[in-house]
Short mmCIF file of C-alpha atoms (C1' of nucleotides) in Angstrom, two decimals:
data_model
loop_
_atom_site.label_atom_id
_atom_site.label_comp_id
_atom_site.label_asym_id
_atom_site.label_seq_id
_atom_site.Cartn_x
_atom_site.Cartn_y
_atom_site.Cartn_z
CA MET A 1 -0.25 0.08 0.03
CA LEU A 2 0.75 3.61 -0.75
CA ASP A 3 1.30 6.57 1.52
CA ILE A 4 -1.87 8.50 1.31
CA ASN A 5 0.09 11.29 2.51
CA MET A 6 2.22 10.85 -0.63
CA ILE A 7 -0.74 10.82 -3.13
CA ARG A 8 -1.79 14.02 -1.44
CA GLU A 9 1.37 16.23 -1.63
CA ASN A 10 2.44 14.85 -5.01
CA PRO A 11 0.02 13.01 -6.81
CA GLY A 12 2.28 14.09 -10.08
CA TYR A 13 5.15 11.89 -8.44
CA VAL A 14 3.28 9.33 -7.82
CA LYS A 15 1.72 9.13 -11.29
CA GLU A 16 4.70 8.98 -12.83
CA GLY A 17 6.27 6.40 -10.80
CA LEU A 18 3.09 4.18 -11.42
CA SER A 19 3.35 4.98 -15.05
CA ARG A 20 7.07 3.67 -14.69
CA LYS A 21 5.72 0.56 -13.55
CA GLY A 22 3.15 0.46 -16.56
CA PHE A 23 0.35 1.27 -14.38
CA ASN A 24 -1.84 4.67 -15.63
CA VAL A 25 -3.93 6.62 -12.83
CA ASP A 26 -5.87 9.34 -12.38
CA PHE A 27 -5.97 10.67 -9.12
CA THR A 28 -8.47 13.22 -9.43
CA GLU A 29 -11.79 11.50 -8.51
CA PHE A 30 -9.34 10.12 -5.44
CA LEU A 31 -8.32 13.12 -3.57
CA GLU A 32 -11.97 14.81 -4.05
CA LYS A 33 -13.00 11.66 -2.31
CA ASP A 34 -10.45 12.56 -0.15
CA LYS A 35 -11.30 15.98 0.49
CA SER A 36 -14.95 15.50 1.05
CA ARG A 37 -14.23 12.63 3.34
CA ARG A 38 -12.49 14.83 5.65
CA GLU A 39 -14.34 17.83 5.55
CA LEU A 40 -17.55 14.79 6.44
CA ILE A 41 -15.26 13.90 9.46
CA ARG A 42 -14.43 17.56 10.58
CA THR A 43 -18.43 18.40 10.72
CA THR A 44 -19.53 15.05 12.24
CA GLU A 45 -16.44 15.27 14.84
CA ASN A 46 -17.86 18.75 16.04
CA LEU A 47 -21.49 17.21 16.54
CA LYS A 48 -19.59 14.33 18.58
CA ALA A 49 -18.29 16.72 20.16
CA GLU A 50 -21.31 18.43 21.63
CA LYS A 51 -23.18 15.99 21.77
CA ASN A 52 -20.68 13.95 24.03
CA LYS A 53 -20.76 17.14 25.90
CA ILE A 54 -24.62 17.69 26.54
CA SER A 55 -24.50 14.14 27.67
CA SER A 56 -21.90 14.68 30.26
CA GLU A 57 -23.80 17.06 31.45
CA ILE A 58 -27.37 14.84 32.33
CA PRO A 59 -26.30 13.43 35.05
CA ALA A 60 -26.15 16.39 37.08
CA LEU A 61 -29.46 17.79 35.41
CA LYS A 62 -31.24 14.67 36.38
CA LYS A 63 -29.96 14.91 40.28
CA GLN A 64 -31.57 18.51 40.11
CA GLY A 65 -34.28 17.27 39.00
CA THR A 66 -34.54 19.14 35.33
CA ASP A 67 -36.26 17.65 33.05
CA LEU A 68 -34.68 16.32 30.38
CA THR A 69 -37.33 15.51 27.44
CA SER A 70 -35.80 18.59 25.14
CA VAL A 71 -32.51 17.65 26.04
CA PHE A 72 -32.75 14.24 24.48
CA ALA A 73 -34.94 15.24 21.74
CA ARG A 74 -32.09 17.20 20.85
CA ILE A 75 -29.08 14.80 21.38
CA LYS A 76 -31.15 11.95 19.37
CA GLU A 77 -31.74 14.24 16.22
CA ASP A 78 -27.78 14.73 16.36
CA SER A 79 -26.89 10.80 16.70
CA GLU A 80 -29.23 10.40 14.14
CA LEU A 81 -27.20 12.53 11.35
CA ILE A 82 -23.83 11.35 12.73
CA LYS A 83 -24.76 7.71 12.06
CA LEU A 84 -26.13 9.12 8.51
CA ASN A 85 -22.47 11.01 8.38
CA ASP A 86 -20.51 8.16 9.28
CA GLN A 87 -22.01 5.43 7.30
CA ARG A 88 -21.26 8.16 4.71
CA ILE A 89 -17.26 8.22 5.77
CA ALA A 90 -17.21 4.47 6.16
CA ASP A 91 -18.42 4.03 2.49
CA LEU A 92 -16.15 6.46 1.53
CA ASP A 93 -13.10 4.98 2.85
CA LYS A 94 -14.06 1.47 1.55
CA GLU A 95 -13.66 2.92 -2.08
CA MET A 96 -10.50 4.84 -1.05
CA SER A 97 -8.70 1.82 0.53
CA GLY A 98 -10.06 -0.23 -2.43
CA PHE A 99 -8.34 2.11 -4.58
CA LEU A 100 -5.36 2.69 -2.54
CA GLU A 101 -5.18 -1.25 -2.28
CA SER A 102 -5.15 -1.92 -5.97
CA LEU A 103 -2.07 0.34 -6.33
CA PRO A 104 1.16 -1.37 -7.06
CA ASN A 105 4.62 -0.16 -5.15
CA LEU A 106 6.57 2.51 -6.61
CA PRO A 107 9.50 1.70 -8.24
CA ASP A 108 13.13 2.63 -7.07
CA ASP A 109 14.41 5.93 -8.58
CA ASP A 110 17.76 3.77 -9.82
CA VAL A 111 15.28 0.81 -11.71
CA LEU A 112 14.48 1.13 -15.56
CA SER A 113 11.07 1.95 -16.65
CA GLY A 114 8.77 -0.56 -18.98
CA GLY A 115 9.13 -4.05 -18.71
CA LYS A 116 11.38 -7.12 -19.30
CA GLU A 117 12.93 -5.85 -22.46
CA ASN A 118 14.75 -3.08 -20.31
CA ASN A 119 15.66 -6.01 -17.64
CA PHE A 120 19.61 -5.73 -17.79
CA VAL A 121 22.46 -8.18 -16.62
CA ILE A 122 24.39 -6.72 -14.09
CA ARG A 123 26.51 -10.28 -13.41
CA THR A 124 27.69 -13.15 -15.33
CA PHE A 125 29.11 -16.48 -13.85
CA GLY A 126 31.06 -18.57 -15.93
CA ASN A 127 30.14 -20.02 -19.46
CA VAL A 128 27.43 -21.51 -21.34
CA PRO A 129 28.70 -24.89 -21.04
CA GLU A 130 29.60 -26.87 -24.81
CA PHE A 131 28.84 -30.14 -25.17
CA SER A 132 31.05 -32.28 -27.80
CA TYR A 133 27.98 -34.63 -27.66
CA GLU A 134 24.18 -33.33 -28.07
CA PRO A 135 23.11 -32.61 -24.67
CA LYS A 136 20.39 -34.21 -23.25
CA HIS A 137 17.02 -32.73 -21.35
CA HIS A 138 16.59 -33.08 -17.38
CA VAL A 139 13.57 -34.88 -18.34
CA ASP A 140 15.22 -37.94 -20.49
CA ILE A 141 18.24 -38.18 -18.12
CA ALA A 142 16.21 -38.12 -14.92
CA GLU A 143 14.12 -40.92 -16.41
CA SER A 144 17.02 -42.60 -17.59
CA LEU A 145 18.68 -42.09 -14.47
CA GLY A 146 15.37 -43.68 -12.32
CA ILE A 147 15.63 -40.31 -10.07
CA ILE A 148 12.89 -38.67 -11.09
CA ASP A 149 9.04 -40.28 -11.61
CA TYR A 150 7.29 -38.00 -13.58
CA THR A 151 4.77 -40.42 -14.75
CA ARG A 152 3.20 -41.82 -11.15
CA GLY A 153 3.55 -38.14 -10.14
CA VAL A 154 1.00 -37.53 -12.63
CA LYS A 155 -0.95 -40.47 -11.69
CA LEU A 156 -0.89 -38.94 -7.80
CA GLY A 157 -1.31 -35.43 -8.40
CA GLY A 158 -2.15 -34.64 -12.40
CA ASN A 159 -0.11 -32.71 -14.76
CA GLY A 160 2.55 -30.76 -12.71
CA PHE A 161 3.40 -32.76 -10.34
CA TRP A 162 6.37 -35.69 -9.97
CA ILE A 163 8.23 -37.70 -7.36
CA TYR A 164 11.83 -37.53 -6.72
CA LYS A 165 13.29 -40.91 -6.12
CA GLY A 166 16.08 -42.69 -4.40
CA LEU A 167 19.08 -40.41 -5.65
CA GLY A 168 17.10 -37.96 -7.11
CA ALA A 169 15.61 -36.93 -3.73
CA ARG A 170 19.05 -37.68 -1.99
CA LEU A 171 20.07 -35.19 -4.29
CA GLU A 172 17.18 -32.92 -3.71
CA TRP A 173 17.41 -33.09 -0.19
CA ALA A 174 21.00 -32.32 -0.30
CA ILE A 175 20.34 -29.35 -2.24
CA LEU A 176 18.45 -27.78 0.17
CA ASN A 177 20.53 -28.91 3.47
CA TYR A 178 22.98 -27.07 1.71
CA PHE A 179 21.26 -23.80 1.33
CA ILE A 180 19.67 -24.78 5.34
CA GLU A 181 23.91 -24.58 6.30
CA GLU A 182 24.65 -21.74 3.95
CA HIS A 183 22.10 -19.32 5.86
CA LEU A 184 22.74 -20.53 9.58
CA ASN A 185 26.16 -19.86 9.08
CA ASP A 186 25.07 -16.63 7.95
CA GLY A 187 23.21 -15.77 10.84
CA TYR A 188 19.50 -16.03 9.68
CA GLU A 189 17.42 -18.02 12.28
CA MET A 190 15.53 -20.87 10.44
CA LEU A 191 11.70 -21.47 10.71
CA LEU A 192 9.54 -23.91 9.66
CA VAL A 193 5.85 -22.34 9.20
CA PRO A 194 2.36 -23.48 8.55
CA HIS A 195 1.47 -24.07 5.16
CA ILE A 196 -1.92 -22.92 5.39
CA LEU A 197 -2.77 -19.43 6.10
CA ASN A 198 -5.20 -16.97 6.75
CA TYR A 199 -6.45 -14.72 4.36
CA ALA A 200 -4.37 -11.71 6.07
CA CYS A 201 -1.55 -13.17 5.17
CA GLY A 202 -1.79 -12.61 1.40
CA TYR A 203 -3.17 -9.54 1.88
CA THR A 204 -0.16 -7.89 3.29
CA ALA A 205 2.04 -10.10 1.27
CA GLY A 206 0.65 -7.74 -1.18
CA GLN A 207 -0.74 -10.85 -3.12
CA PHE A 208 -4.42 -10.54 -2.31
CA PRO A 209 -6.75 -9.04 -3.52
CA LYS A 210 -5.41 -9.01 -6.83
CA PHE A 211 -3.53 -12.63 -7.51
CA LYS A 212 -5.77 -14.55 -5.15
CA GLU A 213 -6.64 -16.65 -7.95
CA ASP A 214 -3.33 -18.15 -8.81
CA VAL A 215 -3.05 -19.69 -4.73
CA PHE A 216 -4.88 -23.13 -4.11
CA GLN A 217 -7.97 -21.84 -1.81
CA LEU A 218 -9.13 -23.66 0.94
CA LYS A 219 -12.91 -23.11 0.71
CA SER A 220 -15.13 -22.64 3.85
CA ASP A 221 -18.51 -24.45 4.46
CA ASP A 222 -20.76 -21.35 3.90
CA GLU A 223 -20.71 -18.82 1.22
CA SER A 224 -18.40 -16.60 2.61
CA GLY A 225 -15.59 -17.39 0.11
CA PHE A 226 -12.51 -18.93 1.33
CA THR A 227 -10.77 -17.94 4.52
CA HIS A 228 -7.27 -19.81 3.98
CA PHE A 229 -5.12 -21.01 1.59
CA ILE A 230 -1.81 -23.03 0.73
CA LEU A 231 1.05 -20.82 0.88
CA PRO A 232 2.67 -20.11 -2.46
CA THR A 233 5.95 -19.46 -1.03
CA ALA A 234 7.56 -18.86 2.00
CA GLU A 235 7.38 -14.93 1.94
CA THR A 236 3.65 -14.83 2.36
CA ALA A 237 4.10 -16.73 5.54
CA LEU A 238 7.60 -14.71 6.67
CA VAL A 239 6.42 -11.19 5.86
CA ASN A 240 3.95 -11.80 8.19
CA LEU A 241 5.57 -12.63 11.23
CA HIS A 242 5.47 -9.34 12.85
CA ARG A 243 2.21 -8.39 11.70
CA ASP A 244 0.28 -5.77 13.69
CA GLU A 245 3.61 -5.33 15.77
CA ILE A 246 5.41 -2.00 17.41
CA VAL A 247 8.98 -3.03 18.02
CA ASP A 248 11.67 -1.53 18.96
CA GLU A 249 14.48 -0.02 16.89
CA GLU A 250 17.15 -2.01 18.26
CA LYS A 251 15.44 -5.15 17.51
CA LEU A 252 16.13 -4.80 14.02
CA PRO A 253 16.79 -6.05 11.63
CA PHE A 254 15.12 -9.37 11.71
CA LYS A 255 16.67 -12.01 9.61
CA TYR A 256 14.30 -15.33 8.95
CA PHE A 257 14.62 -18.08 6.30
CA ALA A 258 12.06 -21.02 6.16
CA TYR A 259 12.42 -24.18 3.82
CA THR A 260 8.59 -24.86 2.25
CA PRO A 261 7.16 -26.29 -0.69
CA CYS A 262 5.27 -23.48 -2.84
CA TYR A 263 2.03 -24.64 -3.79
CA ARG A 264 0.75 -22.94 -7.14
CA LYS A 265 -1.77 -23.40 -9.56
CA GLU A 266 -0.23 -22.02 -12.60
CA ALA A 267 -3.11 -22.03 -14.52
CA GLY A 268 -3.15 -22.37 -17.96
CA SER A 269 0.69 -21.18 -17.90
CA TYR A 270 2.19 -24.66 -19.31
CA ARG A 271 4.08 -24.84 -22.59
CA ALA A 272 6.07 -27.24 -23.81
CA GLU A 273 9.08 -25.83 -23.56
CA GLU A 274 8.49 -25.60 -19.45
CA ARG A 275 8.10 -29.86 -19.46
CA GLY A 276 10.09 -31.52 -16.37
CA MET A 277 10.12 -29.24 -13.50
CA ILE A 278 10.62 -25.87 -15.06
CA ARG A 279 7.04 -24.79 -13.70
CA GLY A 280 5.38 -27.12 -11.15
CA HIS A 281 2.49 -27.04 -8.97
CA GLN A 282 4.72 -27.99 -6.25
CA PHE A 283 8.36 -27.09 -5.99
CA ASN A 284 10.94 -26.72 -2.59
CA LYS A 285 12.10 -23.51 -1.88
CA VAL A 286 14.11 -22.09 0.74
CA GLU A 287 13.23 -18.56 1.60
CA LEU A 288 15.05 -15.39 3.18
CA VAL A 289 13.14 -12.57 4.42
CA GLN A 290 14.76 -9.39 6.12
CA TYR A 291 12.78 -6.91 8.38
CA THR A 292 15.08 -3.57 8.12
CA LEU A 293 14.83 -0.17 9.43
CA PRO A 294 14.48 2.12 6.21
CA GLU A 295 17.63 3.60 6.48
CA ASP A 296 19.30 -0.27 6.08
CA SER A 297 16.94 -1.95 3.10
CA GLN A 298 19.15 -1.02 0.54
CA ALA A 299 21.97 -2.47 1.85
CA ALA A 300 20.04 -5.60 2.57
CA LEU A 301 18.83 -6.09 -0.52
CA GLU A 302 22.55 -6.46 -1.51
CA GLU A 303 23.04 -8.63 0.96
CA LEU A 304 20.40 -11.33 -0.35
CA VAL A 305 21.17 -11.04 -3.37
CA SER A 306 25.04 -11.53 -2.80
CA LYS A 307 23.93 -14.55 -0.27
CA ALA A 308 21.64 -16.01 -3.30
CA GLU A 309 24.41 -15.74 -6.38
CA LYS A 310 27.03 -17.17 -3.88
CA LEU A 311 24.58 -20.75 -3.32
CA VAL A 312 24.58 -21.05 -7.30
CA ARG A 313 28.16 -20.45 -7.06
CA GLY A 314 28.72 -22.94 -4.95
CA LEU A 315 26.87 -25.36 -7.11
CA GLY A 316 29.17 -24.39 -10.11
CA LEU A 317 26.35 -23.25 -12.05
CA HIS A 318 26.42 -20.94 -15.08
CA HIS A 319 24.24 -18.33 -14.45
CA ARG A 320 23.80 -14.37 -14.52
CA VAL A 321 21.97 -11.47 -12.34
CA SER A 322 19.87 -9.08 -14.14
CA LYS A 323 18.17 -6.02 -12.60
CA LEU A 324 14.81 -5.74 -13.46
CA ALA A 325 12.81 -2.85 -14.96
CA ALA A 326 9.78 -1.52 -13.16
CA ALA A 327 7.10 -3.23 -14.95
CA ASP A 328 8.61 -6.88 -14.88
CA CYS A 329 9.24 -6.29 -10.59
CA SER A 330 6.27 -7.56 -8.74
CA ALA A 331 3.49 -4.82 -7.78
CA SER A 332 4.31 -5.17 -3.77
CA MET A 333 8.29 -4.38 -4.94
CA ARG A 334 10.23 -1.74 -5.71
CA LYS A 335 13.38 -3.34 -6.80
CA THR A 336 14.18 -6.51 -8.06
CA TYR A 337 17.20 -8.67 -8.87
CA ASP A 338 16.98 -12.28 -10.77
CA ILE A 339 19.52 -14.83 -10.47
CA GLU A 340 19.12 -16.81 -13.24
CA VAL A 341 20.53 -20.07 -14.38
CA TRP A 342 21.44 -21.74 -17.60
CA ILE A 343 19.07 -24.49 -18.75
CA PRO A 344 20.98 -25.98 -22.18
CA SER A 345 17.64 -27.77 -23.19
CA MET A 346 15.68 -24.34 -22.95
CA ASN A 347 18.73 -22.40 -24.70
CA ASP A 348 18.09 -20.02 -21.69
CA TYR A 349 18.06 -18.59 -18.42
CA LYS A 350 15.27 -19.44 -15.92
CA GLU A 351 15.23 -18.10 -12.76
CA VAL A 352 16.37 -19.36 -9.58
CA SER A 353 15.97 -16.75 -7.25
CA SER A 354 14.10 -13.04 -6.96
CA ALA A 355 15.56 -10.39 -4.32
CA SER A 356 13.49 -7.98 -3.87
CA ASN A 357 13.46 -4.80 -1.62
CA ALA A 358 9.53 -3.91 -0.88
CA GLY A 359 10.47 -0.69 1.26
CA ASP A 360 7.09 0.01 3.39
CA TYR A 361 4.40 -1.44 0.65
CA GLN A 362 3.78 -4.53 2.81
CA ALA A 363 4.50 -3.50 6.52
CA ARG A 364 1.94 -0.84 5.69
CA ARG A 365 -0.86 -3.38 4.54
CA GLY A 366 0.36 -5.52 7.79
CA ASN A 367 1.01 -2.77 10.27
CA MET A 368 4.46 -3.46 11.17
CA LYS A 369 5.92 -1.03 13.03
CA PHE A 370 9.30 -0.42 14.81
CA ARG A 371 9.97 2.48 17.54
CA ARG A 372 12.22 4.87 16.64
CA LYS A 373 14.73 5.82 19.98
CA SER A 374 15.76 9.18 19.40
CA THR A 375 12.20 10.22 18.08
CA GLY A 376 9.96 7.83 20.23
CA LYS A 377 7.62 7.72 17.40
CA THR A 378 6.63 4.82 15.33
CA GLU A 379 7.38 4.44 11.94
CA LEU A 380 6.86 1.27 9.09
CA MET A 381 9.82 -1.02 9.30
CA HIS A 382 10.72 -2.35 5.67
CA THR A 383 10.36 -5.67 4.30
CA LEU A 384 12.65 -7.61 1.83
CA ASN A 385 12.56 -10.94 0.26
CA ALA A 386 14.85 -13.60 -1.85
CA SER A 387 14.62 -17.01 -2.71
CA GLY A 388 17.45 -18.40 -1.17
CA LEU A 389 16.99 -20.54 -3.44
CA ALA A 390 14.04 -22.25 -5.38
CA THR A 391 15.38 -25.53 -6.47
CA SER A 392 12.95 -26.51 -8.95
CA ARG A 393 15.27 -24.92 -11.51
CA ILE A 394 18.40 -25.88 -9.73
CA LEU A 395 18.07 -29.51 -10.11
CA PRO A 396 17.26 -29.40 -14.11
CA ALA A 397 20.55 -27.51 -14.23
CA ILE A 398 22.60 -29.55 -11.94
CA LEU A 399 21.57 -32.37 -14.21
CA GLU A 400 21.40 -30.59 -17.88
CA GLN A 401 24.72 -28.51 -16.95
CA ASN A 402 27.08 -31.11 -15.66
CA GLN A 403 25.83 -34.24 -17.64
CA GLN A 404 28.50 -36.46 -19.03
CA ALA A 405 28.95 -38.20 -22.54
CA ASP A 406 28.40 -41.62 -20.53
CA GLY A 407 24.94 -40.20 -19.77
CA SER A 408 26.23 -40.04 -15.68
CA ILE A 409 25.41 -36.75 -13.63
CA ILE A 410 28.26 -35.15 -12.21
CA ILE A 411 27.53 -34.29 -8.23
CA PRO A 412 28.66 -30.57 -7.07
CA GLU A 413 31.22 -30.98 -4.54
CA VAL A 414 29.35 -29.26 -1.69
CA LEU A 415 26.45 -31.46 -2.23
CA ARG A 416 28.32 -34.95 -1.76
CA LYS A 417 28.52 -34.55 2.35
CA TRP A 418 24.86 -35.26 2.21
CA MET A 419 24.83 -37.83 -0.77
CA GLY A 420 27.05 -40.30 1.57
CA GLY A 421 30.12 -39.16 -0.70
CA ILE A 422 29.33 -40.32 -3.95
CA GLN A 423 30.54 -38.19 -6.57
CA LYS A 424 28.10 -38.87 -9.53
CA ILE A 425 24.85 -40.70 -10.45
CA GLY A 426 25.24 -43.16 -12.98
"C1'" G B 1 -17.19 -32.57 16.51
"C1'" G B 2 -19.74 -31.75 21.38
"C1'" A B 3 -19.84 -28.83 26.52
"C1'" G B 4 -18.14 -24.85 29.21
"C1'" A B 5 -14.53 -20.57 30.28
"C1'" G B 6 -12.41 -16.56 28.37
"C1'" A B 7 -10.73 -11.66 24.91
"C1'" U B 8 -9.17 -4.84 28.78
"C1'" G B 9 -2.93 -0.98 27.35
"C1'" G B 10 3.76 -3.23 26.49
"C1'" C B 11 2.59 -7.15 30.84
"C1'" U B 12 -0.51 -8.26 34.89
"C1'" G B 13 -5.10 -7.56 35.91
"C1'" A B 14 -9.74 -4.24 38.07
"C1'" G B 15 -14.14 -2.45 36.26
"C1'" U B 16 -22.12 -4.54 35.18
"C1'" G B 17 -24.83 1.77 32.48
"C1'" G B 18 -22.76 8.25 33.27
"C1'" U B 19 -17.25 12.17 36.16
"C1'" C B 20 -13.83 5.06 32.44
"C1'" G B 21 -8.98 5.90 27.71
"C1'" A B 22 -10.22 3.45 31.68
"C1'" A B 23 -7.49 1.25 39.00
"C1'" G B 24 -3.81 -0.77 40.83
"C1'" G B 25 0.72 -4.44 40.57
"C1'" C B 26 4.96 -4.51 36.79
"C1'" G B 27 8.06 -2.70 33.44
"C1'" U B 28 9.96 1.70 30.37
"C1'" U B 29 11.05 7.09 30.35
"C1'" C B 30 12.61 11.80 32.88
"C1'" G B 31 13.85 14.03 37.79
"C1'" A B 32 14.91 14.06 43.22
"C1'" U B 33 18.05 11.75 46.44
"C1'" U B 34 23.45 8.70 46.16
"C1'" C B 35 30.19 9.58 44.68
"C1'" G B 36 27.84 5.84 42.04
"C1'" A B 37 23.74 2.04 41.78
"C1'" A B 38 20.04 -0.56 44.80
"C1'" A B 39 15.93 1.06 47.81
"C1'" U B 40 12.96 5.16 47.92
"C1'" C B 41 10.12 9.42 46.40
"C1'" G B 42 7.86 12.65 42.74
"C1'" A B 43 6.14 12.91 37.49
"C1'" A B 44 5.82 11.37 32.36
"C1'" A B 45 4.07 7.78 28.44
"C1'" G B 46 -1.33 3.95 24.59
"C1'" U B 47 -2.89 3.52 18.66
"C1'" A B 48 -5.35 6.02 14.74
"C1'" C B 49 -7.52 9.60 12.69
"C1'" C B 50 -9.46 15.26 12.26
"C1'" U B 51 -7.35 20.49 12.82
"C1'" U B 52 -2.70 23.52 13.23
"C1'" G B 53 3.28 26.41 11.07
"C1'" A B 54 3.81 23.62 16.18
"C1'" C B 55 1.82 24.19 20.58
"C1'" C B 56 -3.38 23.31 22.35
"C1'" G B 57 -8.02 20.85 20.83
"C1'" G B 58 -11.41 17.40 19.09
"C1'" U B 59 -12.80 11.95 17.40
"C1'" A B 60 -12.85 7.06 17.77
"C1'" C B 61 -10.61 2.34 19.63
"C1'" C B 62 -11.77 -2.16 26.11
"C1'" G B 63 -11.22 -9.28 19.88
"C1'" C B 64 -14.04 -7.96 15.55
"C1'" A B 65 -19.41 -6.63 13.42
"C1'" G B 66 -23.95 -5.03 14.42
"C1'" G B 67 -28.23 -3.33 18.38
"C1'" U B 68 -30.52 -1.25 22.33
"C1'" U B 69 -30.01 3.36 24.90
"C1'" C B 70 -30.19 10.95 26.01
"C1'" A B 71 -25.33 7.74 27.25
"C1'" A B 72 -22.03 0.95 26.42
"C1'" A B 73 -15.59 -1.89 28.47
"C1'" U B 74 -20.24 -2.48 31.25
"C1'" C B 75 -26.70 -4.70 28.47
"C1'" C B 76 -28.40 -7.61 23.71
"C1'" U B 77 -26.96 -10.37 18.98
"C1'" G B 78 -23.61 -12.58 15.67
"C1'" U B 79 -18.80 -13.67 14.40
"C1'" U B 80 -13.44 -14.41 15.22
"C1'" C B 81 -9.69 -16.35 18.14
"C1'" U B 82 -7.55 -18.63 22.84
"C1'" C B 83 -7.74 -22.09 27.11
"C1'" U B 84 -10.13 -26.47 29.42
"C1'" C B 85 -12.74 -31.13 29.41
"C1'" C B 86 -14.83 -35.02 26.72
"C1'" G B 87 -14.95 -37.31 21.99
"C1'" C B 88 -12.67 -38.51 17.01
"C1'" C B 89 -7.95 -38.95 14.34
"C1'" A B 90 -2.67 -38.97 13.24
#
RNA sequence: GGAGAGAUGGCUGAGUGGUCGAAGGCGUUCGAUUCGAAAUCGAAAGUACCUUGACCGGUACCGCAGGUUCAAAUCCUGUUCUCUCCGCCA
């Protein structure tokens, strides 16, 4: 959510920022509503003040035996007007917050305008691997090694599900262990969170109401719609930890990470080129989240990116880091870096981590504040998140980038201690 | 799933219709005392919104949403959550 004061004071600036994100908006109507709302509040509060004043004198007058019939009548009249006005104010509030909720975050000043075409690569690690033979697709590799069962995955869950088995399951688990160990070493606190979350979590994260169709909703028995959903990413849980809290300044930053599967509908997004585990309804991810002071969030974002990069580098996979253009950042985010790993069969890079700074956007939605020691005042925290990492593209990348002419796969050094020391599969 | 109890400020905990934004205690901050500290004494301190240049002032908030009443933390209805017991199940 954007700061309403910022819109009041500088609607042109906000409009321009949103347009950089491809979001065209006209504040005229909103500002008119805001103005009439405030006028209404003023007159209504004056009425209330008067009414309260008279009310407070009633007990004394009653004691004196004064006839209060006319006073009662007068107050009753005021009360009816007050009720009417309050209703109008509430209506305006609802309209205005509905509008505010729908606005995405403003992009950072140093983020380029426009969409994907304006993303630019800031770092690359390694080179596109060359093969002296025709490299195989990860689905074919996984099937011939018997480490992933796509057919039975579909039997159990339908299209978009697979089963890790044997050394495939161990490899997947080794990757996760590697991530977890790195984050623990860096002083992040590990959390295992609920996978079923309530509506407010999705709202705070900025995913609801706009993207509520993208998650698996748990329908409630009555007609009230859904109250819970299965998390699409651990970010949704982690970013709600301090919802409706005011913490002391010195407690910040909070640095958390969690492993969860991520459950996504991905309705209609399947493409032939994404066969395999590039885009599934369920994939494993370790997610990092930081809550920081406003002045520290930029540095925290750099820290998160470098952590995610370090993980991919540690696996020895060719990858690149891009800074996303404004419209390619998700709605809640001011600035996002993507880390993309090379997938030979797709002849392209695919995202394994997205590291973003939400600024105070999520904090405002979730009412997450800290008390500044020097002023004694409360301010909104900043929230950041980064995948560290999603495995669903890492494992294909390992299979494809590390494949050998004989069909075997070299296991990255850092994973071997979790795989009984074996060096290759096949 | 059944029965019961509860939800009040940073925490604890009083408060069953009017002077209650809310006692007391703990904790916090400031001051006094002290060489310093502890103890003691005095004082301050909630959140949001409206208004103001700022102070002042005003309004709302006792889980949430309604209702009754001139007036609600207090009465009524609904709802959410928590706890206890029973049942069922991993």
